[in-house]
Structures are given as C-alpha cells and as structure tokens.
Coordinates of C-alpha atoms in Angstrom, one line a residue:
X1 CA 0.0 0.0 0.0
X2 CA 1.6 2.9 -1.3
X3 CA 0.5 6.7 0.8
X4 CA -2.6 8.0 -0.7
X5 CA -4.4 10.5 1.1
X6 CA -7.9 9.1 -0.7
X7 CA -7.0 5.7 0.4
X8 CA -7.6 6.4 4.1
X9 CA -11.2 7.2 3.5
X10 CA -12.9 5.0 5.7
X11 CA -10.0 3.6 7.8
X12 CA -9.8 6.2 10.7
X13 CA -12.3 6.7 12.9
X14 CA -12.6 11.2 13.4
X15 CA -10.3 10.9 16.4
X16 CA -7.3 8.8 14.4
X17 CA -7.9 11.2 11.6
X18 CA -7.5 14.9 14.0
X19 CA -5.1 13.7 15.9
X20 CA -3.1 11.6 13.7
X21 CA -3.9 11.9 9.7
X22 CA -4.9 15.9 10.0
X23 CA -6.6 15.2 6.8
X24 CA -9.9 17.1 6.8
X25 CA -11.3 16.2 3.6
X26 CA -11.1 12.0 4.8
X27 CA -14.6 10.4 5.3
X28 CA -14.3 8.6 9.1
X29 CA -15.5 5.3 9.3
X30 CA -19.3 4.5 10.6
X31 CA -18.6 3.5 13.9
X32 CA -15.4 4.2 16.1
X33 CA -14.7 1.1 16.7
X34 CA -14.4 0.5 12.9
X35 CA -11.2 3.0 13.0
X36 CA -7.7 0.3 11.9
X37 CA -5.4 2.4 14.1
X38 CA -7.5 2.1 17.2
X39 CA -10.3 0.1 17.2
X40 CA -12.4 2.9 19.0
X41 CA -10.3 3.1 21.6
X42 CA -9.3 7.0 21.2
X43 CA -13.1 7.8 21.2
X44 CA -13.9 10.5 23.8
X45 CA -17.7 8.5 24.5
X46 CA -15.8 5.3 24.9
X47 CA -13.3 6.6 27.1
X48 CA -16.0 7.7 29.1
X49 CA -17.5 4.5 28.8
X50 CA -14.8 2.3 29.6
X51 CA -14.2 4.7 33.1
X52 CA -17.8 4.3 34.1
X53 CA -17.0 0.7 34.1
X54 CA -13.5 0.8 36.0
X55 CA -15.9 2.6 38.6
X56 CA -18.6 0.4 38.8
X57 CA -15.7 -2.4 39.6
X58 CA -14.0 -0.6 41.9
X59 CA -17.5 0.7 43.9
X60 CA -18.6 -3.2 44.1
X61 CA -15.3 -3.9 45.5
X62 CA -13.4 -0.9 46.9
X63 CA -9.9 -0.3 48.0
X64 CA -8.9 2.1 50.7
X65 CA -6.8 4.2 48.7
X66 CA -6.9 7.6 46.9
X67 CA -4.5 6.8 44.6
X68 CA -4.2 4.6 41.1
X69 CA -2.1 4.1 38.3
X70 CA -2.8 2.7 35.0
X71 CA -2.0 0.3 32.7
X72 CA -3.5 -0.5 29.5
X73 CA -3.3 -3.4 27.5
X74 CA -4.1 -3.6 23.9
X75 CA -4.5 -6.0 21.5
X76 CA -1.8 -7.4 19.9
X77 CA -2.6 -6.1 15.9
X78 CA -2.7 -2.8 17.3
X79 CA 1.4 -3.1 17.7
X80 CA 1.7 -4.3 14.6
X81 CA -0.7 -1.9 13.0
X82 CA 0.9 1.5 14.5
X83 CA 4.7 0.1 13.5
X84 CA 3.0 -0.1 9.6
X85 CA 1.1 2.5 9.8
X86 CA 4.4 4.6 10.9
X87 CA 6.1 3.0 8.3
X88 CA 3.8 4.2 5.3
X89 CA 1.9 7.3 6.5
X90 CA 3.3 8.8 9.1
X91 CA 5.9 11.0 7.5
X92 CA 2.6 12.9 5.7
X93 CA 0.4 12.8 8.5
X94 CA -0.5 16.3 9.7
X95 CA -2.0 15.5 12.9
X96 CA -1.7 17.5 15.9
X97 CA -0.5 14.3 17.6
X98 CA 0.8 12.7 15.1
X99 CA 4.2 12.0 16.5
X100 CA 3.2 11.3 19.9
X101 CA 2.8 7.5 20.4
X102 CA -0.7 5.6 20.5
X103 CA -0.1 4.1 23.8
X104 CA 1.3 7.4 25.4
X105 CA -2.6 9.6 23.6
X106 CA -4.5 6.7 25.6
X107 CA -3.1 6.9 28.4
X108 CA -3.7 10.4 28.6
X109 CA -7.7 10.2 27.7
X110 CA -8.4 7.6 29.8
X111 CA -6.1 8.9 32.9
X112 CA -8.1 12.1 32.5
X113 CA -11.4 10.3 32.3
X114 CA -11.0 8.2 35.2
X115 CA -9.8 10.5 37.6
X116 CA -13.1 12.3 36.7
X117 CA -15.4 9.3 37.7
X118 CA -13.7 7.7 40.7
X119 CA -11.6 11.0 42.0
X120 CA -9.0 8.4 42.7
X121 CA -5.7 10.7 42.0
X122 CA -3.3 9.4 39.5
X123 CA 0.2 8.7 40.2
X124 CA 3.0 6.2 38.9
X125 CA 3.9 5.2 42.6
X126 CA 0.3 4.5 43.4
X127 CA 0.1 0.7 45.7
X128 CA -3.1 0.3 43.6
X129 CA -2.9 -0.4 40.0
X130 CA -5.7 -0.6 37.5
X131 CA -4.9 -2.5 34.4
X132 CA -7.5 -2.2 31.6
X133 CA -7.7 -4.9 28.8
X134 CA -8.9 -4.4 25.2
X135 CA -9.2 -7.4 23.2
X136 CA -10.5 -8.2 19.8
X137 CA -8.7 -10.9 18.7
X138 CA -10.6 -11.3 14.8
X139 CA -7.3 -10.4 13.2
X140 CA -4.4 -13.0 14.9
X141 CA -4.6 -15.6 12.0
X142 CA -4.6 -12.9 9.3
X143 CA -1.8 -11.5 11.1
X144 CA 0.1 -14.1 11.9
X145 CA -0.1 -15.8 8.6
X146 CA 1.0 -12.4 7.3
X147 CA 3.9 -12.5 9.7
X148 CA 4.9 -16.4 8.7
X149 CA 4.6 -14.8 5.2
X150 CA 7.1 -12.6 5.7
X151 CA 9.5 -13.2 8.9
X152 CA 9.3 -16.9 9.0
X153 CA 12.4 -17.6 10.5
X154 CA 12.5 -15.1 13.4
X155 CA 8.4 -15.7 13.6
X156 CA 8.8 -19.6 14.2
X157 CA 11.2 -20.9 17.3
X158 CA 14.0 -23.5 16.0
X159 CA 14.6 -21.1 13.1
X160 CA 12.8 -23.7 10.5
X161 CA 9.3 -23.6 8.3
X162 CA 7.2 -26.3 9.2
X163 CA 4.0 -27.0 10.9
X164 CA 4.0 -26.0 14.3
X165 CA 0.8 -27.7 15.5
X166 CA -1.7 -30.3 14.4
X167 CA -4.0 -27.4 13.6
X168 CA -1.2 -24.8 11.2
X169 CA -3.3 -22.3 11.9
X170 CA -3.9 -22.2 15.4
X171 CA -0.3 -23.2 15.9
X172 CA 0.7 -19.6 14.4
X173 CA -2.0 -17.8 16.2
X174 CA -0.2 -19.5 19.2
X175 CA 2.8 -17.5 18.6
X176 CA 1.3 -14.4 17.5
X177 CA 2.1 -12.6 21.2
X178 CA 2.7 -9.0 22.0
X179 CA 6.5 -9.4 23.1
X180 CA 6.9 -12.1 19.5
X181 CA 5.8 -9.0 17.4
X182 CA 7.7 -6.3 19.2
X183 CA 10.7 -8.4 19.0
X184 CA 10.2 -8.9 15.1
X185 CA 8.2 -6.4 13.6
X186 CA 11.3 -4.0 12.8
X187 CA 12.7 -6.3 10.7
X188 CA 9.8 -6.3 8.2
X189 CA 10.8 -5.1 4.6
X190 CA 9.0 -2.2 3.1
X191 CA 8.0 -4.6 0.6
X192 CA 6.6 -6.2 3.2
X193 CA 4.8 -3.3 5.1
X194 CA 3.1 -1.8 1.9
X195 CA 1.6 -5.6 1.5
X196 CA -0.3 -4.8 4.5
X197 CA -3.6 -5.2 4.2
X198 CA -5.8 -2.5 7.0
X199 CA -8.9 -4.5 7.8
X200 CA -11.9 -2.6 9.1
X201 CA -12.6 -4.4 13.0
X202 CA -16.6 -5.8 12.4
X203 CA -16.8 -5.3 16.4
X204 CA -15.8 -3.0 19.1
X205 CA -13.4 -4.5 21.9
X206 CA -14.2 -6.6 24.6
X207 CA -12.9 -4.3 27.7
X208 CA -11.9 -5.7 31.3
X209 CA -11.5 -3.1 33.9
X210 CA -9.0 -4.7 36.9
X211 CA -7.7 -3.3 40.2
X212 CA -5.3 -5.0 41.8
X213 CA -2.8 -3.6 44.9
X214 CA 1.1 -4.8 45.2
X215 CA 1.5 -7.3 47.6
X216 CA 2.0 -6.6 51.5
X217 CA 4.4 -8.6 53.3
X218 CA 4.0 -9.0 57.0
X219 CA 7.0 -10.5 59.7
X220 CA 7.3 -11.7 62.7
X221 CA 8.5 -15.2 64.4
X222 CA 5.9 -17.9 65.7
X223 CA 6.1 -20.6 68.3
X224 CA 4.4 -23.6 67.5
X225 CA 2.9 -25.5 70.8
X226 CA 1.2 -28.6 69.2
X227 CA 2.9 -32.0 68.1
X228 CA -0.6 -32.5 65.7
X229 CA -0.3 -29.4 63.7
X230 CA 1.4 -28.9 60.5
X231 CA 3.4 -25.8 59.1
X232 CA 1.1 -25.7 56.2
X233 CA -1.4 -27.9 54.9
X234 CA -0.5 -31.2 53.7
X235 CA -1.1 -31.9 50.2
X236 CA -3.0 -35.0 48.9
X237 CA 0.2 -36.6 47.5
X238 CA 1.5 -36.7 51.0
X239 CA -2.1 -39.5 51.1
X240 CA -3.1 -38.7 54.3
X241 CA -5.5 -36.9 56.8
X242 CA -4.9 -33.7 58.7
X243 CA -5.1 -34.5 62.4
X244 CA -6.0 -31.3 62.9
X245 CA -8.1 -29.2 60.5
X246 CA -6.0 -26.1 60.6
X247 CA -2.1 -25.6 60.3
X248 CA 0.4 -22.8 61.4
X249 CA -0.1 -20.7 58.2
X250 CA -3.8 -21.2 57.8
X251 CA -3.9 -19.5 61.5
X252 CA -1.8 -17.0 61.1
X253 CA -3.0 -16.0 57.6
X254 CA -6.5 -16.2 58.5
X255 CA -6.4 -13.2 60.4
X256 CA -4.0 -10.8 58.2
X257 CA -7.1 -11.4 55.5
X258 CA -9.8 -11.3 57.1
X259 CA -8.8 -7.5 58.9
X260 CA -6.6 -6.7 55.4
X261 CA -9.4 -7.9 53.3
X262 CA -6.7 -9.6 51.2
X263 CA -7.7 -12.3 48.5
X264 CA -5.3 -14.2 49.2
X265 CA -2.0 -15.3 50.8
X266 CA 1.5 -17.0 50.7
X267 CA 3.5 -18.3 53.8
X268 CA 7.2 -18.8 54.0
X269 CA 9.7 -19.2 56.3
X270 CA 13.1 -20.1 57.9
X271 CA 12.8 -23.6 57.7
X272 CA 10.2 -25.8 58.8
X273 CA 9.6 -28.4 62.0
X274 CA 8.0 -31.8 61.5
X275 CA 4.4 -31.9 62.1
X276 CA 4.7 -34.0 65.4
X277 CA 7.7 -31.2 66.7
X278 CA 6.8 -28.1 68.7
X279 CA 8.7 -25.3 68.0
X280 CA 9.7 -23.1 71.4
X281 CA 11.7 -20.4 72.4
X282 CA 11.4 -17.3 70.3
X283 CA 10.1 -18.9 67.2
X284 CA 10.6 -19.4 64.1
X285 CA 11.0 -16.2 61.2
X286 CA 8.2 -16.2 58.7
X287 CA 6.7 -13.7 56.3
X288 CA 3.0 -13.6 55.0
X289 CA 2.7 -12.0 52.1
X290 CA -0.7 -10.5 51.5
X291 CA -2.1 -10.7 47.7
X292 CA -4.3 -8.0 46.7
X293 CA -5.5 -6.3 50.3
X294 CA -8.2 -4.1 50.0
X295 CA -7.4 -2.2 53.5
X296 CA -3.4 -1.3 53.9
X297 CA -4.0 2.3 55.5
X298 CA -4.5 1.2 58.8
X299 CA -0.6 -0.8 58.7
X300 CA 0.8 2.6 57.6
X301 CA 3.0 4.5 60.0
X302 CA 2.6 4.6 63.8
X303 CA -0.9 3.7 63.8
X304 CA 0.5 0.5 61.6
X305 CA 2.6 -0.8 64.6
X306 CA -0.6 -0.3 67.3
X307 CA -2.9 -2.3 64.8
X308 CA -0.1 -4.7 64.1
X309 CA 0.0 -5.3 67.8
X310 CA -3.5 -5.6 67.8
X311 CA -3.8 -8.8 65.3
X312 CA -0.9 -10.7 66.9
X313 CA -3.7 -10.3 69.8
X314 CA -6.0 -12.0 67.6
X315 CA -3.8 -14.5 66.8
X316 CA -2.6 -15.6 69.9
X317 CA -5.7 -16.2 71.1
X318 CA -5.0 -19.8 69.6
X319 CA -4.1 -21.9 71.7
X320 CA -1.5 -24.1 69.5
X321 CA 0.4 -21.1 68.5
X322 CA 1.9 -17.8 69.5
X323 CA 3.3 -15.1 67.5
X324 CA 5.3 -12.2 68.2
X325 CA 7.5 -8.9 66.9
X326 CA 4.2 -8.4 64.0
X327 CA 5.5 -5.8 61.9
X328 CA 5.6 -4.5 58.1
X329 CA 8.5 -5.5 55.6
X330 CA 9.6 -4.8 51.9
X331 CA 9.5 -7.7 48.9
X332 CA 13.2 -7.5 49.7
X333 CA 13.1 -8.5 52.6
X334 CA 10.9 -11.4 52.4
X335 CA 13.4 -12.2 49.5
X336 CA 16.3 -12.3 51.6
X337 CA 14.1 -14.9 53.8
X338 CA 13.5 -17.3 51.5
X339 CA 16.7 -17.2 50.0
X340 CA 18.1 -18.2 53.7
X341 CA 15.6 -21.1 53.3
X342 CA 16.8 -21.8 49.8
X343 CA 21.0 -21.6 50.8
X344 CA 19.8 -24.3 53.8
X345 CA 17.8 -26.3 51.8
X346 CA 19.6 -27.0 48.9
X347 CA 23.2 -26.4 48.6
X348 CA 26.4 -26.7 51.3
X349 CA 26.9 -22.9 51.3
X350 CA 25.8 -19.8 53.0
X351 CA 26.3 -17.8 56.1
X352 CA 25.9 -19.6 59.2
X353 CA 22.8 -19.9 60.6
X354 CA 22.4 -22.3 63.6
X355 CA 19.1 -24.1 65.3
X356 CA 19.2 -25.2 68.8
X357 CA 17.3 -28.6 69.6
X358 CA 15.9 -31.0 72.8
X359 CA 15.1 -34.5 71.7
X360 CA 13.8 -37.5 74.3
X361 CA 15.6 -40.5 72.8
X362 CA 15.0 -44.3 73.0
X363 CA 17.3 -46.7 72.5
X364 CA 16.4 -50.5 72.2
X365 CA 20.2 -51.7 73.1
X366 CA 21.1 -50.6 77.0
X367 CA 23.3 -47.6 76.7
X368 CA 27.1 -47.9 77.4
X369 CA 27.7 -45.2 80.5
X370 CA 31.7 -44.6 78.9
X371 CA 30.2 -44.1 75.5
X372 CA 27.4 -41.8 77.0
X373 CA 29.7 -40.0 78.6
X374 CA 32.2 -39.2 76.3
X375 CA 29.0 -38.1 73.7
X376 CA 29.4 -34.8 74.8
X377 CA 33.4 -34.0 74.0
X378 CA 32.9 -35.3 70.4
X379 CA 31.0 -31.8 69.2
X380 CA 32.2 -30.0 67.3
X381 CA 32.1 -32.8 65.0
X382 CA 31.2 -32.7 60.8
X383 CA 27.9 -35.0 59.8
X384 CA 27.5 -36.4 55.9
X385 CA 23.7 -37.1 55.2
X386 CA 23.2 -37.6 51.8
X387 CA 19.6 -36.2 51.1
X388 CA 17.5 -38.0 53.6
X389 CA 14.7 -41.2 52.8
X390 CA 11.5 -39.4 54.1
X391 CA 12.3 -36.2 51.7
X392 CA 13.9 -38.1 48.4
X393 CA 10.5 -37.7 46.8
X394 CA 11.1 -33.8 46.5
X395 CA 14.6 -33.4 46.9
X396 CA 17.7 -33.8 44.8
X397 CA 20.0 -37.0 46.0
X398 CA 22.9 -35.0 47.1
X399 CA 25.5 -35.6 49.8
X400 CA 25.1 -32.3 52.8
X401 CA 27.3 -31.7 55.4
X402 CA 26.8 -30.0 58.2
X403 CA 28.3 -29.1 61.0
X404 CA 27.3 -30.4 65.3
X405 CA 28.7 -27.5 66.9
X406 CA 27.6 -28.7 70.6
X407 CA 25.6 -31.7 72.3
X408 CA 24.8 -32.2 75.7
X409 CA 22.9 -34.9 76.8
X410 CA 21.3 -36.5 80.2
X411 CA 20.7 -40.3 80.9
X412 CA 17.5 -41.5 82.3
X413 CA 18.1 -44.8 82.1
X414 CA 19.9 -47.4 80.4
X415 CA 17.4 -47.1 77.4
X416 CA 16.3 -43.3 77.3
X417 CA 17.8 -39.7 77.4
X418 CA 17.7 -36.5 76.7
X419 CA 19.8 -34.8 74.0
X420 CA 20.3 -30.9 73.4
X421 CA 22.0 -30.1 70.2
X422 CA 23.4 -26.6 68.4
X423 CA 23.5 -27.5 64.8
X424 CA 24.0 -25.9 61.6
X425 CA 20.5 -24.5 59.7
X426 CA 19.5 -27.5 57.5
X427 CA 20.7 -30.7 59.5
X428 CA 17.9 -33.4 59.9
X429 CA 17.8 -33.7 63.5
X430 CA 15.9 -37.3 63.4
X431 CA 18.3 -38.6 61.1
X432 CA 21.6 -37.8 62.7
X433 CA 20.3 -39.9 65.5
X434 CA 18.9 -42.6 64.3
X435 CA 21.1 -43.0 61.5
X436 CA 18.5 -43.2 58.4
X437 CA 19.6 -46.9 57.5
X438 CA 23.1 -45.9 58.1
X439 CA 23.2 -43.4 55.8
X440 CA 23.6 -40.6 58.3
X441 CA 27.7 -40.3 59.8
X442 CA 28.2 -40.3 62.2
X443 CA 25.0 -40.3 63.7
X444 CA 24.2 -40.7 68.1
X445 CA 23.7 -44.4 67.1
X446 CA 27.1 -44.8 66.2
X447 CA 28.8 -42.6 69.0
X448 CA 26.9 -44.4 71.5
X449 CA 28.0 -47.8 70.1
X450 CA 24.4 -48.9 69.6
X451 CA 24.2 -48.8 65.8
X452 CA 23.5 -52.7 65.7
X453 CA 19.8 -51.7 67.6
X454 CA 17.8 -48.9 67.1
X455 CA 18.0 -45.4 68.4
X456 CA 15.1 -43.1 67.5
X457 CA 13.1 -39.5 68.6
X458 CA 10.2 -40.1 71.1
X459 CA 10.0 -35.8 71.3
X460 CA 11.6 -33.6 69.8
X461 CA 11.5 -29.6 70.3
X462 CA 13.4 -26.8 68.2
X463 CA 14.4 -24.6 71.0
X464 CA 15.9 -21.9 69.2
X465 CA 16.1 -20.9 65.5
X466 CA 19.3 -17.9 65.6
X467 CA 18.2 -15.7 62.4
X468 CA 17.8 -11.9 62.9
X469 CA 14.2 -11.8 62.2
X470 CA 12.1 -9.2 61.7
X471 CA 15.0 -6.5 60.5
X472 CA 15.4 -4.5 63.5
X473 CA 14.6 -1.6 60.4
X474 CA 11.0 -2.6 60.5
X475 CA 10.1 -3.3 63.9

C-alpha cells in the first residue's frame, strides 16, 4: 500500500484522523470502533464508557486508597498496525499528535477520564494499580499468517518452516504474542509493510476493567505449641489426613485477611519443623505475604505498629500457637528470607545460621555409660547425610554436610535420654540420630556404640532458631 491521502477514506475513525492523519477532507469510518489504528479506543464516549465501568468495579469492591495508576493493554494487531502504519503514512500525516505515540494519547484520555469518575488521583507510585484490557482478537490468523509470510524464521522458534501444530493455523496464532511482534516487527521489509492489508474491525473490543494492589508482606516469628499441627497444609500426594483441621499458616493467615481484606495469601519461612515437633523459644521467622488487600492504611506508619500489635492479639488467642514482633516488611526483605531457606535447603553454602534442639531419645540396646559420657566432647564434630529417605520424593540425592557444633545430653536410664544439640541451619535432627539406615555419619547411634539396635526420637523440640528476624529496620 503505497501513501494515498484518498485511500484512508474509511479507515480512521474522526479521532485517528485529528489527531493523527490531519486530513480534513477523509470520510471517518461508521462506527469508532471500525477505526484500523484504534479500534475505537481513542473515542472520547468510549473513554467515558470504559471509566464508568472501571468505577462500577471498583465501587462493588473498593480499596482504601486515593490513589491509582494505569495500565492499558491492547490488543496485539494494534502493535503491529501503528509500526505499519508509521512506516507508510506517518511522514505525511498532519496531525496534531501525530508524533506522539498511540499508547502514550491513551493513556492520557483515559487517565483524565477516570480520575473524573472515581476521584482516585493518579500517580505512577500508586500501591493500587488498574490495568485495563482491550481485546479483539478477529485479526491473529490474518496476522500471523501475514507474519509467517514474511519473517518466517524469526516468527517460528527453531529457526525452521514447518507446521508448528496439528492445527497450522492455530499453531501460528499461538505464537502471535505482543512481546513475538515487538521483537520482530522491525525487521519487516518495506515490501513487506506496503503488502499490509488494514482491515476494518466488524466489532468493538471486549474491555476488562482490573484493580489490583502490590502485595503486602508482614513479619514476625511464631512458636508452635502442638505435636498435631502442620506448618502448612498437607497436600493429597503426602495420602493422608490432617489431624488437625488447621495448620500454622492457615492460622496465622486467617487473620491478616480477614482484617486486610486480602484475597489471598502466601507463607514462608526459615525452615520448617515436623508436624509432630513443637517449636519453642522465640520462634521461628516467617513472612506472609498478602495478595491484593483491600485495607493497607491502617498498617501505615505509627498507627500501623498499634494495629499490628492488635492482630498478633488476635492470633494468639490460639491456643497451638503464638506469635510475636508483628511488623511491616519490603519484597526484599521477604526475598532475603526465602533465600536463607533456599541456601539451607539446597546447597552446602551460606552464612551460618544455627538451630538449637531438645530431643527425648529411645534406644532399644542398653546404653554404654563410657560411651554416654564421652558423647558430649565429640561436638564440634562434621555429619555427611546424603539427602534423607523421608524427603527423596522432593529433593535432589545430594551428599550435605553439616556441622554439630555442641551436644549435651542426660541419661535417664539405660534405654532413654535427653539430647540438646546446636547445629548448623538444615541438619535433619531425626536422622543424625537414628542414622536413616546408616546413611547418616556419624550419627548418636554410632557414638553411643548402639548402631546394631535402634536409636530413634520419642519428642523432639526446636528450641531456638538464631536468624535476625524481623529486621530490626521494620520493627
């Protein structure tokens, strides 16, 4: 398509052709929505339209903020469309905004438009984001086939032509994506471009108006009082019941939604204890993070710490678990959380971090008094435990070692005693003393000369868990 001033009659809907063509002389198409550069989406009424809608979904479900900021999200020929359209017309185009981009004249109009209806104030570094989606999605075979025509290298992975699905056709459409044409579309010949064929839409766009808030993460350390409650639920592969119907997150979490009025929720944190082990002293560090709260003002500031203090009230009125230190941290924080879980977890490396633990042991061979008494002077002492039996289902089969930096035990009797151990973060307590199948060394079994019988956990507690958690920043 070579330029042609008469050849834009009834392309551009009266918008496209003031602000962009400047042509006064060009017939506009019927409807707005028939316009090939926008779809309708530059109309003034359907601007107006589209922000009466982003109201009505934000007064059925409101937010507690005065600010906003938008995004909007077009269909995927209309990338494609202004890059041509550039291409061929652009340089005679007398518009008044001719040169400004299409996303950047939206964003303007609709900025503008919903500010009017919702008096929400707009700002980049709003918490509360409203994304608005256009689709129309009649043109992805046309353009996609067009694409294939022309780029088919770059437009097909692997670099080859060939059929990329059962169904050719779908299997293009498939790849026809916003960041695929971005990527390719400048390397389209002018050969190619004036081939082009500008389409009239046959119906306006489908529009989604969606709020959504950034995330809000919430700290603190819990203690965990029960020996029948999980850290999270368990999952159906792990084929069993729940002996009790909550766990530590679903408690915890419960009660930053329901006061938040978030629609959802994620729970991490350092580490995790065994369903049946309770977990003492100061706790353990976790993070909640909060997806989509409606309410945040009241965890702002000063008044943020009092109503902070207030749901750790509310939480505590459990009476398998206690929280403390409740406070407000950033997405990097939380980060640096799970990636102390991750270092532990997986791999050899990391800064120290070291867990403090009591277990009630049982042996089922007496217990030597010499070998029981020299168990304490062999800490500091390095364990190999290749990745344990109970977790090789999810777990890589790797060989971890980790360091027993002090025991101290008591002897009840010649079958039973206690055992207190500092170890490093991510040594399998149960394990090192029972030995896994002799996998484990050295484990207790072995330093109390009993490996030939059975040495196992009757109770075991996590007394301490040494991370700095919360930031002192944030508290």
């Amino acid at each position: 398509m070579q330029f042609d001033e008469a050849s834009l009659n009834s392309l551009l809907c009266s918008s496209c052709i003031q602000q962009v063509a400047g042509f006064d002389s060009l017939q506009p198409t019927e409807n707005s929505w028939n316009c090939v550069l926008c779809f309708g989406i530059t109309d003034d009424s359907f601007a107006s339209k589209v922000a009466e809608e982003a109201k009505a979904v934000f007064d059925k479900n409101p937010y507690d903020s005065k600010t906003f900021s938008l995004s909007l999200d077009f269909p995927t020929t209309l990338i494609l469309r202004e890059h041509i359209f550039e291409k061929i017309f652009l340089a005679h185009c007398k518009g008044t905004l001719a040169t400004v981009p299409f996303k950047v004249r939206c964003t303007e109009l609709y900025i503008r438009k919903i500010e009017a209806v919702t008096s929400l104030r707009p700002t980049p570094s709003s918490d509360l984001g409203l994304t608005i989606s256009f689709a129309n999605n009649e043109f992805n075979s046309s353009d996609s086939d067009f694409l294939f025509r022309h780029l088919p290298v770059e437009f097909c992975s692997g670099g080859k032509k060939r059929r990329l699905d059962e169904d050719y056709e779908e299997g293009l459409a498939a790849r026809y994506t916003k960041v695929k044409v971005t990527n390719i579309m400048g390397k389209l010949s002018d050969e190619a471009r004036r081939s082009y064929k500008f389409e009239n839409p046959t119906q306006a766009c489908e529009i989604v108006p969606q709020f959504e808030r950034e995330a809000v993460y919430i700290a603190g350390r819990y203690c965990k009082f029960s020996r029948n409650l999980p850290q999270t639920k368990w999952t159906d592969e792990e084929n069993t019941t729940y002996p009790l119907p909550d766990s530590v997150a679903d408690i915890i979490s419960r009660v930053l939604i329901k006061f938040t009025k978030a629609d959802n929720s994620r729970f991490s944190s350092s580490g995790r204890e065994d369903i049946d082990v309770r977990m003492l002293g100061t706790g353990r560090p976790f993070c909640v993070q909060l997806l989509n709260s409606h309410n945040t003002q009241q965890l702002r500031g000063e008044k943020g710490k009092s109503f902070l203090r207030e749901l750790q009230e509310e939480i505590n009125k459990s009476e398998h678990i206690n929280v403390r230190d409740l406070c407000r941290v950033t997405k990097e924080h939380s980060d640096t959380l799970n990636t102390v879980v991750h270092e532990y977890d997986e791999d050899d490396n990391g800064i120290e971090k070291r867990k403090s633990y009591t277990a009630l042991c049982y042996s089922s061979l007496p217990i030597s008094r010499d070998a029981f008494e020299s168990l304490t002077s062999q800490a500091p002492l390095e364990i190999v435990q290749p990745t344990v039996v109970r977790v090789l289902k999810r777990r890589p089969l790797i060989d971890r070692r980790r360091t027993i930096f002090k025991m101290e035990a008591l002897l009840l009797d010649d079958h039973h005693f206690y055992l207190k151990v500092e170890t490093q973060a991510g040594t399998y307590i149960k394990e090192f003393v029972h030995g896994d199948f002799g996998r484990t060394q050295p484990s207790i079994a072995e330093l109390l000369q009993v490996e030939q019988g059975e040495v196992d956990i009757l109770e075991l507690d996590v007394d301490t868990v040494l991370v700095e958690w919360p930031p002192a920043s944030c508290l």
